mmCIF file of C-alpha atoms in Angstrom:
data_model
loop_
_atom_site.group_PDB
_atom_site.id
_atom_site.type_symbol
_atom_site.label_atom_id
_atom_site.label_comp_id
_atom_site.label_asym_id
_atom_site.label_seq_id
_atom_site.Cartn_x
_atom_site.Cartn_y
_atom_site.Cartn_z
ATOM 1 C CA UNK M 28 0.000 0.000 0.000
ATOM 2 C CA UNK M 29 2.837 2.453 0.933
ATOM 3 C CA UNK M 30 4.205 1.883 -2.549
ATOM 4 C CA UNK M 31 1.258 2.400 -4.351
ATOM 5 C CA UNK M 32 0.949 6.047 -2.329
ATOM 6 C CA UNK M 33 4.204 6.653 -3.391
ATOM 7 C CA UNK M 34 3.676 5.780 -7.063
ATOM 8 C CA UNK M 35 0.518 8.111 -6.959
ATOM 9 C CA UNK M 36 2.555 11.019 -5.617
ATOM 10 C CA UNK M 37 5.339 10.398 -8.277
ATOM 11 C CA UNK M 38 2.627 10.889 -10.553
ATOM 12 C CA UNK M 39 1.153 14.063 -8.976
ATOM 13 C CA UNK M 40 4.918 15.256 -9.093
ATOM 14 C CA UNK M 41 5.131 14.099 -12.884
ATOM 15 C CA UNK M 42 1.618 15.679 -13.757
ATOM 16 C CA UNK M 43 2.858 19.224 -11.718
ATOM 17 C CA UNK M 44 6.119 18.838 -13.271
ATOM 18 C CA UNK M 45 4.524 18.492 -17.180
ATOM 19 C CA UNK M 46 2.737 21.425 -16.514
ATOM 20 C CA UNK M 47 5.197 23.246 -15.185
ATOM 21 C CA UNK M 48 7.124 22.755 -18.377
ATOM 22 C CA UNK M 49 4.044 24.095 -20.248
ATOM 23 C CA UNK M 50 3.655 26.867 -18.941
ATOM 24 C CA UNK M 51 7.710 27.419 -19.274
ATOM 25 C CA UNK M 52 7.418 26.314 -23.112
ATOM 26 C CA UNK M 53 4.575 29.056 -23.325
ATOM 27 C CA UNK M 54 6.520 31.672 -21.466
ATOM 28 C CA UNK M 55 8.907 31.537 -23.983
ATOM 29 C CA UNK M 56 6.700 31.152 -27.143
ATOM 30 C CA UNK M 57 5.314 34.315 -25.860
ATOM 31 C CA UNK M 58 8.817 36.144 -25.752
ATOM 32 C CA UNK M 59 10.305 34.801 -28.817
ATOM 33 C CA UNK M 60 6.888 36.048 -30.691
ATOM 34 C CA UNK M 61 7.027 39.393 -29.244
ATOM 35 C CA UNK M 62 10.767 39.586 -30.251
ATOM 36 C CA UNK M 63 10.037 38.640 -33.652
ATOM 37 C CA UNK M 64 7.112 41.009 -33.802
ATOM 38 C CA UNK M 65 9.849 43.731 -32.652
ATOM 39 C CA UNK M 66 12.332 42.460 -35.381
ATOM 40 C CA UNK M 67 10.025 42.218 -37.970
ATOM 41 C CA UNK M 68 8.993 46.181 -37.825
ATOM 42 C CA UNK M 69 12.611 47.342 -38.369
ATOM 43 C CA UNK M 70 13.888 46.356 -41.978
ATOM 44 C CA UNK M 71 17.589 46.134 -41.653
ATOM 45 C CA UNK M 72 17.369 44.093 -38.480
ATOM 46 C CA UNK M 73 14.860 42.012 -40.110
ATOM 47 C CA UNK M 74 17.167 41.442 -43.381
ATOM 48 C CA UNK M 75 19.913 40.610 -40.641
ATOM 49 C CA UNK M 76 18.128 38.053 -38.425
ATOM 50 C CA UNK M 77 16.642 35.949 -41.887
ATOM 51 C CA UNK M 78 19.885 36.036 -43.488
ATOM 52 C CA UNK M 79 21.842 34.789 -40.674
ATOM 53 C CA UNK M 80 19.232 32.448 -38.200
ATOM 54 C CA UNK M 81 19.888 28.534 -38.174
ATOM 55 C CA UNK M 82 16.304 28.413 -36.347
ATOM 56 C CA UNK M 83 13.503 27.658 -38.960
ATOM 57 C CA UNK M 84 11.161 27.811 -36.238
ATOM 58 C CA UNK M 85 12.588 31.557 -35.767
ATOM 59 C CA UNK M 86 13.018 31.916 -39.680
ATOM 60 C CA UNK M 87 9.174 30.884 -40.502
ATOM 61 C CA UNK M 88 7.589 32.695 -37.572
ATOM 62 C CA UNK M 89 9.289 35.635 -38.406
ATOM 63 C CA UNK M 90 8.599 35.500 -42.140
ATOM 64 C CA UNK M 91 4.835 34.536 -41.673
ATOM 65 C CA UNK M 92 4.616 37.863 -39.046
ATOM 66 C CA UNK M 93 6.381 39.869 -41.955
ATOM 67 C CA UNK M 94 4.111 38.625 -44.467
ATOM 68 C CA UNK M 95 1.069 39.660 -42.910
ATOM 69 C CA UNK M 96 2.368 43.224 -42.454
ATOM 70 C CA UNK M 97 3.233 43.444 -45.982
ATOM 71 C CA UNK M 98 -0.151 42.804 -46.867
ATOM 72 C CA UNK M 99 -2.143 45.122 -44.071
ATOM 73 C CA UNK M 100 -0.672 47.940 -45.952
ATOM 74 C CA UNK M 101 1.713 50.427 -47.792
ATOM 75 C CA UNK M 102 3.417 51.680 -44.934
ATOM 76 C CA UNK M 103 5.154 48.403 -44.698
ATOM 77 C CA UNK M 104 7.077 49.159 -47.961
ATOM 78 C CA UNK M 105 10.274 48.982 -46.233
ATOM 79 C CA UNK M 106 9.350 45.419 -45.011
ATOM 80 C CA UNK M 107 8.040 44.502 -48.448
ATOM 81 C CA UNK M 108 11.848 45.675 -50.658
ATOM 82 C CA UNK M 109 13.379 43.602 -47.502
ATOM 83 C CA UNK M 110 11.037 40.113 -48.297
ATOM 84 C CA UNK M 111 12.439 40.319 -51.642
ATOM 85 C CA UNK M 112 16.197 40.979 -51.287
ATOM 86 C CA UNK M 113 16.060 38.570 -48.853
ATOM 87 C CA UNK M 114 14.522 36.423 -51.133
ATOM 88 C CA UNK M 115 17.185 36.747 -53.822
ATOM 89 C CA UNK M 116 19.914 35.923 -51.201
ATOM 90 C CA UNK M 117 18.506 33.038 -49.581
ATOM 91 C CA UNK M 118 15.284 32.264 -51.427
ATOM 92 C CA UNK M 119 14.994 28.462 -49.219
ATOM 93 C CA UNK M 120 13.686 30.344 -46.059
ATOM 94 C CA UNK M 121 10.518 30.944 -48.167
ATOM 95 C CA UNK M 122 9.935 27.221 -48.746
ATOM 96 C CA UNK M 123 9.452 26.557 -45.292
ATOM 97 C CA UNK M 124 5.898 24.991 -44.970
ATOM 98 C CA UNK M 125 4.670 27.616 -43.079
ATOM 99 C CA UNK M 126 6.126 30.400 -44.860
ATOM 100 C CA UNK M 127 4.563 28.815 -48.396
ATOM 101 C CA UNK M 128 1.001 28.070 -46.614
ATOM 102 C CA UNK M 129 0.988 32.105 -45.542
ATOM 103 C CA UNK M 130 2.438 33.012 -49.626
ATOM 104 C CA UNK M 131 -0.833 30.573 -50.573
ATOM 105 C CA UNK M 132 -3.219 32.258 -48.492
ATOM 106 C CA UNK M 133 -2.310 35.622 -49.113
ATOM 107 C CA UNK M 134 -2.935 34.715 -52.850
ATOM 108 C CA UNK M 135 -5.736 32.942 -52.389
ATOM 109 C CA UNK M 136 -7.338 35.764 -50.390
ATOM 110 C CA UNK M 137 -6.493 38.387 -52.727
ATOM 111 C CA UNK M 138 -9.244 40.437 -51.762
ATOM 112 C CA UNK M 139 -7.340 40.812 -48.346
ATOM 113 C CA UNK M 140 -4.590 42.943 -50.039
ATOM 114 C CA UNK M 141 -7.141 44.839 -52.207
ATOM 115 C CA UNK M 142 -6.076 48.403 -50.405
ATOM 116 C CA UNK M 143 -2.433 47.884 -51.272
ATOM 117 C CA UNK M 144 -1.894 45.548 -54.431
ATOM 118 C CA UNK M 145 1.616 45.468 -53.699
ATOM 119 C CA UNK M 146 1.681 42.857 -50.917
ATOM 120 C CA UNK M 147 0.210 40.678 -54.047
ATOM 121 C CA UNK M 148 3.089 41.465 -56.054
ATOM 122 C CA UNK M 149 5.432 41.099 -53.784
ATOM 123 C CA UNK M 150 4.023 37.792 -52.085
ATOM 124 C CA UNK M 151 3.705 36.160 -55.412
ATOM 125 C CA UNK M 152 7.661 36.893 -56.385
ATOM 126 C CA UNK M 153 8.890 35.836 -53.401
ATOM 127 C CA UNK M 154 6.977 32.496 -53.649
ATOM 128 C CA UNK M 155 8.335 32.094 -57.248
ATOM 129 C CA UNK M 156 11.874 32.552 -55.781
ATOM 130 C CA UNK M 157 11.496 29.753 -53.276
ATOM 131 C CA UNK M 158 9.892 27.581 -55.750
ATOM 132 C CA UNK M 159 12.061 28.338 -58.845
ATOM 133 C CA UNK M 160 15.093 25.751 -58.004
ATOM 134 C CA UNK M 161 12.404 22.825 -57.062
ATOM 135 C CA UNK M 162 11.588 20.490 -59.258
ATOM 136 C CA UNK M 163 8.204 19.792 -57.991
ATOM 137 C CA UNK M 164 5.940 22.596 -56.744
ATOM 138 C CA UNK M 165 3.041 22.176 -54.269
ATOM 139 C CA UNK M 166 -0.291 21.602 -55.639
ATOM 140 C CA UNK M 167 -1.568 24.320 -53.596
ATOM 141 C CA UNK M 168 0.227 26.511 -56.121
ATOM 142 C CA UNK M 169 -2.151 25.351 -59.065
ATOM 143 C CA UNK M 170 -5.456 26.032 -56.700
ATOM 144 C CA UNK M 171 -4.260 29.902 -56.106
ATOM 145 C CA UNK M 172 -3.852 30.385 -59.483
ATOM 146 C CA UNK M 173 -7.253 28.715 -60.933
ATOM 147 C CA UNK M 174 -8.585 30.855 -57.707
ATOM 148 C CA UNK M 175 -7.294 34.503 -59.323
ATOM 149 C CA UNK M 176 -7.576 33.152 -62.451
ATOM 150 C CA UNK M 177 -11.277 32.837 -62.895
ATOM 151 C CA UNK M 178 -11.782 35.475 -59.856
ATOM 152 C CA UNK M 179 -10.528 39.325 -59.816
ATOM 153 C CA UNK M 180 -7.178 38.339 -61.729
ATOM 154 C CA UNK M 181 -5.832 40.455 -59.137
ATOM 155 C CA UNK M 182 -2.028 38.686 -59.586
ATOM 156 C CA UNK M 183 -2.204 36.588 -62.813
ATOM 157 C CA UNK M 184 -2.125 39.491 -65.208
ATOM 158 C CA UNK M 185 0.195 41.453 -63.256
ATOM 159 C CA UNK M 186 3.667 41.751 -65.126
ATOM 160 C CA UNK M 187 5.717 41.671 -62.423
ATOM 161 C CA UNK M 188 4.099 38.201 -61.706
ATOM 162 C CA UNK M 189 4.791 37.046 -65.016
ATOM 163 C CA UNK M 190 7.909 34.530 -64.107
ATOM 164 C CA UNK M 191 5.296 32.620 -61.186
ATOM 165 C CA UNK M 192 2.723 32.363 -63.982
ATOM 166 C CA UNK M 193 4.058 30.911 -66.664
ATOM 167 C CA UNK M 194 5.799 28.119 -64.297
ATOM 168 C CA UNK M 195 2.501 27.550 -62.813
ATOM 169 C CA UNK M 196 0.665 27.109 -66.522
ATOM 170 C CA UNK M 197 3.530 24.215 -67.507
ATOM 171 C CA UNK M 198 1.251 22.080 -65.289
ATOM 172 C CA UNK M 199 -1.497 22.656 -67.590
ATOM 173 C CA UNK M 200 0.939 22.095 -70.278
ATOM 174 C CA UNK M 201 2.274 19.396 -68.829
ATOM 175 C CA UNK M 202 -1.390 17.574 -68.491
ATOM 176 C CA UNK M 203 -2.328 18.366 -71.772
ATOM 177 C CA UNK M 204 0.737 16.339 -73.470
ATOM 178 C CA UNK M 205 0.234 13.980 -70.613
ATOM 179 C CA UNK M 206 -3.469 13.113 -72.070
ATOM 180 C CA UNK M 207 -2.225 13.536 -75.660
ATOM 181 C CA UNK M 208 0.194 10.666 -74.928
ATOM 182 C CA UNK M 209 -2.613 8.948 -73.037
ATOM 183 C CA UNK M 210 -4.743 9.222 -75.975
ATOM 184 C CA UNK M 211 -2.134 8.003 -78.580
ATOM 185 C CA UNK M 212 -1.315 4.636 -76.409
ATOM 186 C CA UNK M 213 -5.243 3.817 -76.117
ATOM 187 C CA UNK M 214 -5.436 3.932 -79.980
ATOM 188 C CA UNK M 215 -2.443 1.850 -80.809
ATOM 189 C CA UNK M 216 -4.027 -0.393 -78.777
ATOM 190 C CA UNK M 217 -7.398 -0.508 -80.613
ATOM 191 C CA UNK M 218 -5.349 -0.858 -83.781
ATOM 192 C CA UNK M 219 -3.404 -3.903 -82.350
#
């Protein structure tokens, strides 16, 4: 009986001690986002901290934070040249899953940039940039594009978009000479 008391208090201790360590793990959450948040209004440190970081977990929090100031508004200009020198220098930070989910959204819900255009503009070049050097490109990327496409073409026309585009229309492409080959095999069979 004594041991079973004292295996029920090690678990009290275990249960006090796990939550202890929560609340630690959310302590600092809290301090690294509020850091980032402070990093990501001041350009140059922001240019600094993504082009020299190891963390991804700093990288892509920092990067999605950035991200959605560039698209609240033109006063974030600053931010917005900074995404995309940064993205010339070390364009695989952007193809961090989280930082490509926030470049999909912010496409896909165009009409939440429709007060500064830009953030499109610059969201979509900075998404070609981490997806130029892949060989395959999400899926997602397809689904924006259909979404603009046949919505307020808000992106798709835009020139400065142009490079994104055309890489996302060789799926089409690609499709269409995968059925054409499709289509050829199925009728040399029915000849043979």
């Amino acid at each position: 009986a004594a041991t079973a008391a004292a295996a029920g208090g090690g678990s009290q201790f275990s249960n006090a001690a796990a939550q202890m360590l929560r609340m630690v793990e959310a302590s600092i959450a809290q301090a690294t986002a509020q850091a980032n948040a402070a990093v990501v209004t001041d350009a140059a440190a922001l240019a600094a901290l993504l082009l020299t970081s190891l963390d991804n977990r700093v990288i892509s929090q920092t990067l999605v934070a950035a991200i959605d100031l560039v698209r609240q508004g033109s006063r974030h200009t600053p931010l917005a040249i900074t995404l995309l020198h940064v993205a010339k220098q070390k364009p695989e930070i952007f193809s961090l899953s989280e930082v490509t989910d926030a470049l999909f959204y912010f496409l896909r819900k165009s009409h939440l940039c429709k007060q500064y255009p830009g953030a499109l503009l610059v969201c979509a070049s900075v998404l070609f940039a981490a997806l130029r050097d892949q060989d395959d490109w999400p899926e997602e990327i397809v689904h924006v594009y259909l979404d603009d496409s046949v919505g307020e073409r808000l992106w798709v026309d835009a020139r400065e978009c142009e490079l994104l585009v055309l890489n996302v229309r060789t799926a089409f492409t690609g499709f269409a000479q995968a059925q054409a080959e499709q289509e050829r095999a199925q009728q040399q069979q029915q000849q043979q």
